[in-house]
Coordinates of C-alpha atoms in Angstrom, one line a residue:
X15 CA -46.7 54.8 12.3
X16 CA -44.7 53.9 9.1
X17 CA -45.4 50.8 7.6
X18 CA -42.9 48.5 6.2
X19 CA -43.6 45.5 2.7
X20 CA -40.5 42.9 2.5
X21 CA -40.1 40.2 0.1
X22 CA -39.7 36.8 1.7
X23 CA -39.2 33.6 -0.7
X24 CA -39.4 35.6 -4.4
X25 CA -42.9 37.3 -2.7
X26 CA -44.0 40.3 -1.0
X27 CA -45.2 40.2 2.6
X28 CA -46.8 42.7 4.4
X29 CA -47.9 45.6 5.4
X30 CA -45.7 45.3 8.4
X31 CA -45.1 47.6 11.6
X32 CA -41.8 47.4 13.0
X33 CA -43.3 45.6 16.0
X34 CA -45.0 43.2 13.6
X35 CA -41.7 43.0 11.6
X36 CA -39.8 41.7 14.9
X37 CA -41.9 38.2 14.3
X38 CA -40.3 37.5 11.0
X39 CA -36.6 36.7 9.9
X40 CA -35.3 40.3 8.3
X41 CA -31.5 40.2 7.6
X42 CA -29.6 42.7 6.5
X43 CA -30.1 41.8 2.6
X44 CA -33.9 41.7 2.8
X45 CA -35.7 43.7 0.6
X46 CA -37.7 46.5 2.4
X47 CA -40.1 48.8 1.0
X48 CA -41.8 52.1 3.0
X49 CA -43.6 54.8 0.9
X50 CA -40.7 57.0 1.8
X51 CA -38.6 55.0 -0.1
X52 CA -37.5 55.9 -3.7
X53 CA -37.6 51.8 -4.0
X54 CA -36.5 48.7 -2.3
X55 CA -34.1 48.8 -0.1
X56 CA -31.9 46.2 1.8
X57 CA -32.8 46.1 5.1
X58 CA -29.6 46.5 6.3
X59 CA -29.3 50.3 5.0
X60 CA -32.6 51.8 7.1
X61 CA -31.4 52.6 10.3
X62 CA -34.5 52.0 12.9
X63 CA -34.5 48.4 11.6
X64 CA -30.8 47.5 12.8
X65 CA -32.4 46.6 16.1
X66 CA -34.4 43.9 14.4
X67 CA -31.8 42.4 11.9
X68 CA -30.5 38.7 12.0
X69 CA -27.2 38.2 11.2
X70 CA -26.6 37.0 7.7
X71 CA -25.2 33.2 7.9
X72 CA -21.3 33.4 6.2
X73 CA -21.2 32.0 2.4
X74 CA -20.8 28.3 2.2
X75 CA -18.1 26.8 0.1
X76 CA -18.3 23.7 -0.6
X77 CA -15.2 21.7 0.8
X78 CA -13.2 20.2 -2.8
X79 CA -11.8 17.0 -1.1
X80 CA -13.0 13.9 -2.7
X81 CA -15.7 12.1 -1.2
X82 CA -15.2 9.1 0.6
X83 CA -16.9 6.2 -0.4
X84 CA -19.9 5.0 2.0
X85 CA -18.6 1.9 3.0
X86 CA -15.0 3.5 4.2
X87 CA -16.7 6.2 6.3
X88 CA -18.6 3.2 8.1
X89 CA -15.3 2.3 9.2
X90 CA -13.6 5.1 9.7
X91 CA -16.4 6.1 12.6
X92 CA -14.9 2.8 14.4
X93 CA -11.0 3.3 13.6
X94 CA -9.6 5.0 11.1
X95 CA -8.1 2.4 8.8
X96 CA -10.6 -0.8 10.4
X97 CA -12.4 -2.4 7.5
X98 CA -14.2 -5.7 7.0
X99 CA -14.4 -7.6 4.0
X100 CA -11.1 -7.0 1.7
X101 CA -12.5 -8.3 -1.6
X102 CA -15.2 -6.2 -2.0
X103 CA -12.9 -2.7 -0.6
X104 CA -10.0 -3.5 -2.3
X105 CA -11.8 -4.5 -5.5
X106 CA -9.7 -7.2 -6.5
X107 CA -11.0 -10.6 -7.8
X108 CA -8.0 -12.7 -5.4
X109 CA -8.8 -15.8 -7.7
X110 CA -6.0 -14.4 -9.7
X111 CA -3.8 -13.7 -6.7
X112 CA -4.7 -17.2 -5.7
X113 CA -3.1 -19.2 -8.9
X114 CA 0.0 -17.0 -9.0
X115 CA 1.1 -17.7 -5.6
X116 CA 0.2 -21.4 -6.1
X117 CA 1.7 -21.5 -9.6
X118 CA 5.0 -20.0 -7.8
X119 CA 5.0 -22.4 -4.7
X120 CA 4.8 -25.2 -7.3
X121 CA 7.2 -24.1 -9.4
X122 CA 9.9 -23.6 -6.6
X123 CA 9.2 -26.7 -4.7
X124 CA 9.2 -28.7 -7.9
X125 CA 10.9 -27.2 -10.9
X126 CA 13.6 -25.8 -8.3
X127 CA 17.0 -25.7 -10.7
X128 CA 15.1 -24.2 -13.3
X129 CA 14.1 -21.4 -11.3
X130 CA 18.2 -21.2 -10.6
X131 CA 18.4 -20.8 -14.6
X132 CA 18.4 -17.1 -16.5
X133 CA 14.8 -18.1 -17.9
X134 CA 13.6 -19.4 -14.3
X135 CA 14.9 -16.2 -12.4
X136 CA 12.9 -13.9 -15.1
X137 CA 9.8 -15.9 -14.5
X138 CA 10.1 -16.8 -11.0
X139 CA 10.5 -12.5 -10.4
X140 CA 7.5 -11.7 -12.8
X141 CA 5.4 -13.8 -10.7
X142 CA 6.6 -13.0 -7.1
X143 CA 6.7 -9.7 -7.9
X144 CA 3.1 -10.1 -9.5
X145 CA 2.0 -11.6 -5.5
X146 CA 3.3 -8.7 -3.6
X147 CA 1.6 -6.5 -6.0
X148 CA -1.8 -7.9 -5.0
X149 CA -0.9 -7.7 -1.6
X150 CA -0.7 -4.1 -1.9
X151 CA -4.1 -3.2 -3.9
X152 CA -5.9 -3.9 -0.6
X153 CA -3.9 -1.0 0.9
X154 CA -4.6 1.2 -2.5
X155 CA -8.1 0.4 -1.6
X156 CA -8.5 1.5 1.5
X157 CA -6.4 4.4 0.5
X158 CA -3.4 3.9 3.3
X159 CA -1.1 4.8 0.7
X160 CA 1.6 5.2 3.4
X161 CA 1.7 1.6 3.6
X162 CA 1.2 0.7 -0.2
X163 CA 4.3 2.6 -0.7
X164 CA 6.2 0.4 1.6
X165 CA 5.4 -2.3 0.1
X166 CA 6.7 -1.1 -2.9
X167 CA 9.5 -2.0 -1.8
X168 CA 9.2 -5.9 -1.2
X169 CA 8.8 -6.1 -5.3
X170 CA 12.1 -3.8 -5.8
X171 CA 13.9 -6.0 -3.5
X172 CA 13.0 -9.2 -5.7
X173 CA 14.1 -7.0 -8.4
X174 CA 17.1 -6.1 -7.4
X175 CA 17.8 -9.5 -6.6
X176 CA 16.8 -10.8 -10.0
X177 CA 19.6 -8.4 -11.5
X178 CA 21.9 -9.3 -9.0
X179 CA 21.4 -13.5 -10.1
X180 CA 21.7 -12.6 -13.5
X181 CA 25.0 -10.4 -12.8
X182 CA 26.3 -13.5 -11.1
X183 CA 25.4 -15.5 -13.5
X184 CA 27.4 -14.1 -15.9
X185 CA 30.9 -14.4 -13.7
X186 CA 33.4 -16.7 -14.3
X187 CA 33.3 -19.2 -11.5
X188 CA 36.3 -21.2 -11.4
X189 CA 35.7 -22.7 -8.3
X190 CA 32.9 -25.8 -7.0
X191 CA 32.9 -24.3 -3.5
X192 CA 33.0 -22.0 -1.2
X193 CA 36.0 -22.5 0.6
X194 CA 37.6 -23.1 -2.8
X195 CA 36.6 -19.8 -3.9
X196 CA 38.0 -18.5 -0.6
X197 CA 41.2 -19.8 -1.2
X198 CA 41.5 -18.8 -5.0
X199 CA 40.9 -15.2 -3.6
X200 CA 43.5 -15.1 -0.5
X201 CA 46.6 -17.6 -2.3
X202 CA 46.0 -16.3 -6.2
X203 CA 47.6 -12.8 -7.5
X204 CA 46.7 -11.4 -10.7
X205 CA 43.9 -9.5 -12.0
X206 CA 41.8 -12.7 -12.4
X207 CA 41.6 -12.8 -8.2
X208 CA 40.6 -9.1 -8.1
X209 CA 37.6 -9.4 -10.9
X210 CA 36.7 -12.1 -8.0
X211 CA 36.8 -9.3 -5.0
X212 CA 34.8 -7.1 -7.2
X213 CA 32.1 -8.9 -8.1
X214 CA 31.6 -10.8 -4.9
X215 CA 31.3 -6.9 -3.7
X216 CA 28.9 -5.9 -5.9
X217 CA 27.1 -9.0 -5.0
X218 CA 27.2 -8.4 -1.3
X219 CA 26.5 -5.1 -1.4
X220 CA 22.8 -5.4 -4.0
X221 CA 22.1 -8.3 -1.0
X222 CA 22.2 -6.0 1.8
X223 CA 20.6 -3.7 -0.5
X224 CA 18.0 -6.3 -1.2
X225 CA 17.2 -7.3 2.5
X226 CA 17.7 -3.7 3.9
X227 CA 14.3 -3.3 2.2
X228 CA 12.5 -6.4 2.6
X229 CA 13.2 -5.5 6.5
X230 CA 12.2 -2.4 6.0
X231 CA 8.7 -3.2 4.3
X232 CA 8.2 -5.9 7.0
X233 CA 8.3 -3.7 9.8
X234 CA 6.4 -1.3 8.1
X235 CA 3.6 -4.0 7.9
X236 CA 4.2 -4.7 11.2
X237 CA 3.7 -1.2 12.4
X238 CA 0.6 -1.2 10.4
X239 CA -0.9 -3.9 11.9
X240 CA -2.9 -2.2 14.6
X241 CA -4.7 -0.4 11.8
X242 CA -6.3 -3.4 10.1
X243 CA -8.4 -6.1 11.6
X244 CA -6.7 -8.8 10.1
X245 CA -3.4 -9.9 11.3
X246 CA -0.4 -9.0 8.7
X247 CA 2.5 -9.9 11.4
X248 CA 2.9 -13.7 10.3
X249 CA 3.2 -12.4 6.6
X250 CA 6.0 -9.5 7.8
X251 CA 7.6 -12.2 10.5
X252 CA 8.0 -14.9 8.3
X253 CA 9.4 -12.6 5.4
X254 CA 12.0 -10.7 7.0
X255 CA 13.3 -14.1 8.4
X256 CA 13.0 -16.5 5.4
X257 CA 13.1 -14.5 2.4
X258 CA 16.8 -13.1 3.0
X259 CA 18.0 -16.8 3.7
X260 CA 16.1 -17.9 0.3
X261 CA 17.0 -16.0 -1.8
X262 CA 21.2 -16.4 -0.5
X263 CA 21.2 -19.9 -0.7
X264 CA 19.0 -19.8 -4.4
X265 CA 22.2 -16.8 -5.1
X266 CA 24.6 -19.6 -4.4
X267 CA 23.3 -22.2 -5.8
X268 CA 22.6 -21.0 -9.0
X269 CA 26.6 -20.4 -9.6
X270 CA 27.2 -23.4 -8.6
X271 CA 28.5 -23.1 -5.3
X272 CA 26.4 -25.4 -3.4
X273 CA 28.7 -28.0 -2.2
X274 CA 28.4 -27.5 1.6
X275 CA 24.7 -26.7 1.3
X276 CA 23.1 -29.6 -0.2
X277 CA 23.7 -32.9 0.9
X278 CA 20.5 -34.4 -0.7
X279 CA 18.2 -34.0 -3.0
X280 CA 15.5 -34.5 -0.3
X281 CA 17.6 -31.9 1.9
X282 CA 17.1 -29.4 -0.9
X283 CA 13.2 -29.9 -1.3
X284 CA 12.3 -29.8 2.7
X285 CA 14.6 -26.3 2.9
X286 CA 12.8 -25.1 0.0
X287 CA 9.6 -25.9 1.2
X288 CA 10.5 -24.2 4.4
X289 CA 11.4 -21.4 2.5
X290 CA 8.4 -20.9 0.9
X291 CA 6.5 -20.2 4.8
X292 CA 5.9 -16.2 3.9
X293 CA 3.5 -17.6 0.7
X294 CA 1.4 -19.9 2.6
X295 CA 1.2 -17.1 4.6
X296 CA -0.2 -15.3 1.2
X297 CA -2.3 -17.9 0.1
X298 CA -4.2 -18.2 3.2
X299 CA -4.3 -14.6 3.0
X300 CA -5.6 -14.0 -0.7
X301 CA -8.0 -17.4 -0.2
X302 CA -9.6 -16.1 2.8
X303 CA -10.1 -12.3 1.3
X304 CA -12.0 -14.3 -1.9
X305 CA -14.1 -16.9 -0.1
X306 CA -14.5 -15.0 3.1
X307 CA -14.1 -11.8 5.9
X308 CA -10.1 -12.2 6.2
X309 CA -10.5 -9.2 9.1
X310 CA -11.2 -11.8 12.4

């Protein structure tokens, strides 16, 4: 009866018969030694052990996606983008959020024809711009990048716009009004009524531009909606509807063609302040995510 030594955990075991040798875990790479051997041998290479030999687990490799953090995968195992308390996901202190967006309101409901002025329309973009871009973080921090990048496009809109304010700025408006401008265009010839056409078409198209993607980021919030416990639909509503008229009548009034859109300066504030719906919206938004869970 031949008997068999192995080497189990860096020792040597045995002496084993093959009966004996059924008990223990041999796999094909386990070192066997008989006295017929010239040395050790895998296991796997002496043939009246193959009727005893484990299979040999396959290699592990270690998977090279990052590792998602603890208090995502919590989540995930409910929904896949269902999280609780935005501050601490998104990492964002919203105190910061929460002064810009004030500081804006404030400054368009109070300060509203310098906002219409070259220096106004910088500063007013910077800090709208600077809102939305807190808005997104929390969507950088939960990593749905698909809707970050939508969002994206709410600050190129008020971009756009900017450039488009500043472009109008700098044309020569003859006229107080715009039926007056209308009628320059249709009962003037020259090349002075045709520098009008073409910049009131550049002007049109960067506006359809502009709300083309404010529409499209706000149904793109909308559609994300279901994936996040607090609601985003009264920010996407309210800015596909208000925005687009906001930022037309700021467009005309800031070249001076307000005469059959302001009556009164009280007319002017309670539009404004109507206006201004989508960053209450915000506020609440950015005040609940600091101070409490904005999810319920």
């Amino acid at each position: 009866m031949k008997i068999y030594y192995i080497i189990e955990d860096n020792e040597k075991q045995g002496p084993f018969s093959i009966e004996e040798l059924k008990t223990k875990r041999v796999f094909p790479k386990t070192p066997v030694w008989e006295k017929s051997f010239d040395g050790w041998k895998e296991a796997g290479f002496v043939p009246e052990l193959a009727d005893i030999l484990e299979k040999e687990p396959p290699e592990y490799i270690p998977s090279k996606k990052e590792p998602i953090p603890t208090a995502i995968q919590k989540e995930n195992s409910d929904n896949d983008l269902d999280y609780s308390k935005v501050e601490d996901i998104a990492k964002v202190n919203y105190k910061y959020a929460i002064i810009i967006t004030v500081v804006y309101i404030l400054l368009r409901l109070f300060a509203r024809q310098f906002t219409l002025s070259i220096t106004g329309i910088i500063i007013s973009t910077i800090l709208v711009v600077t809102i939305w871009f807190y808005f997104r973080k929390y969507f950088d921090g939960v990593r749905d990048k698909s809707t970050s990048k939508w969002t994206n496009l709410m600050m190129g809109a008020y971009g756009l716009l900017a450039l488009v304010n500043l472009f109008a700025l700098s044309v020569e408006w003859r006229s107080t009004s715009i039926m007056a401008l209308v009628e320059e265009i249709i009962f003037k010839d020259g090349d002075s009524a045709q520098e009008l056409v073409t910049a009131i078409s550049i002007i049109e198209i960067g506006l359809l531009v502009t709300f083309a993607l404010i529409f499209i980021t706000g149904i793109r919030i909308i559609i994300a909606n279901k994936n996040h416990k607090f609601s985003l639909k009264r920010i996407a509503f309210s800015a596909m509807i208000f925005i687009p008229i906001s930022m037309s009548v700021d467009l005309i009034q800031s070249i001076g063609l307000n005469e059959a859109l302001i009556f009164k300066e009280d007319l002017d504030m309670f539009s404004t302040a109507i206006f201004l719906l989508p960053y209450y919206f915000l506020l609440y938004h950015f005040y609940r995510a600091e101070t409490e869970d904005a999810t319920k």
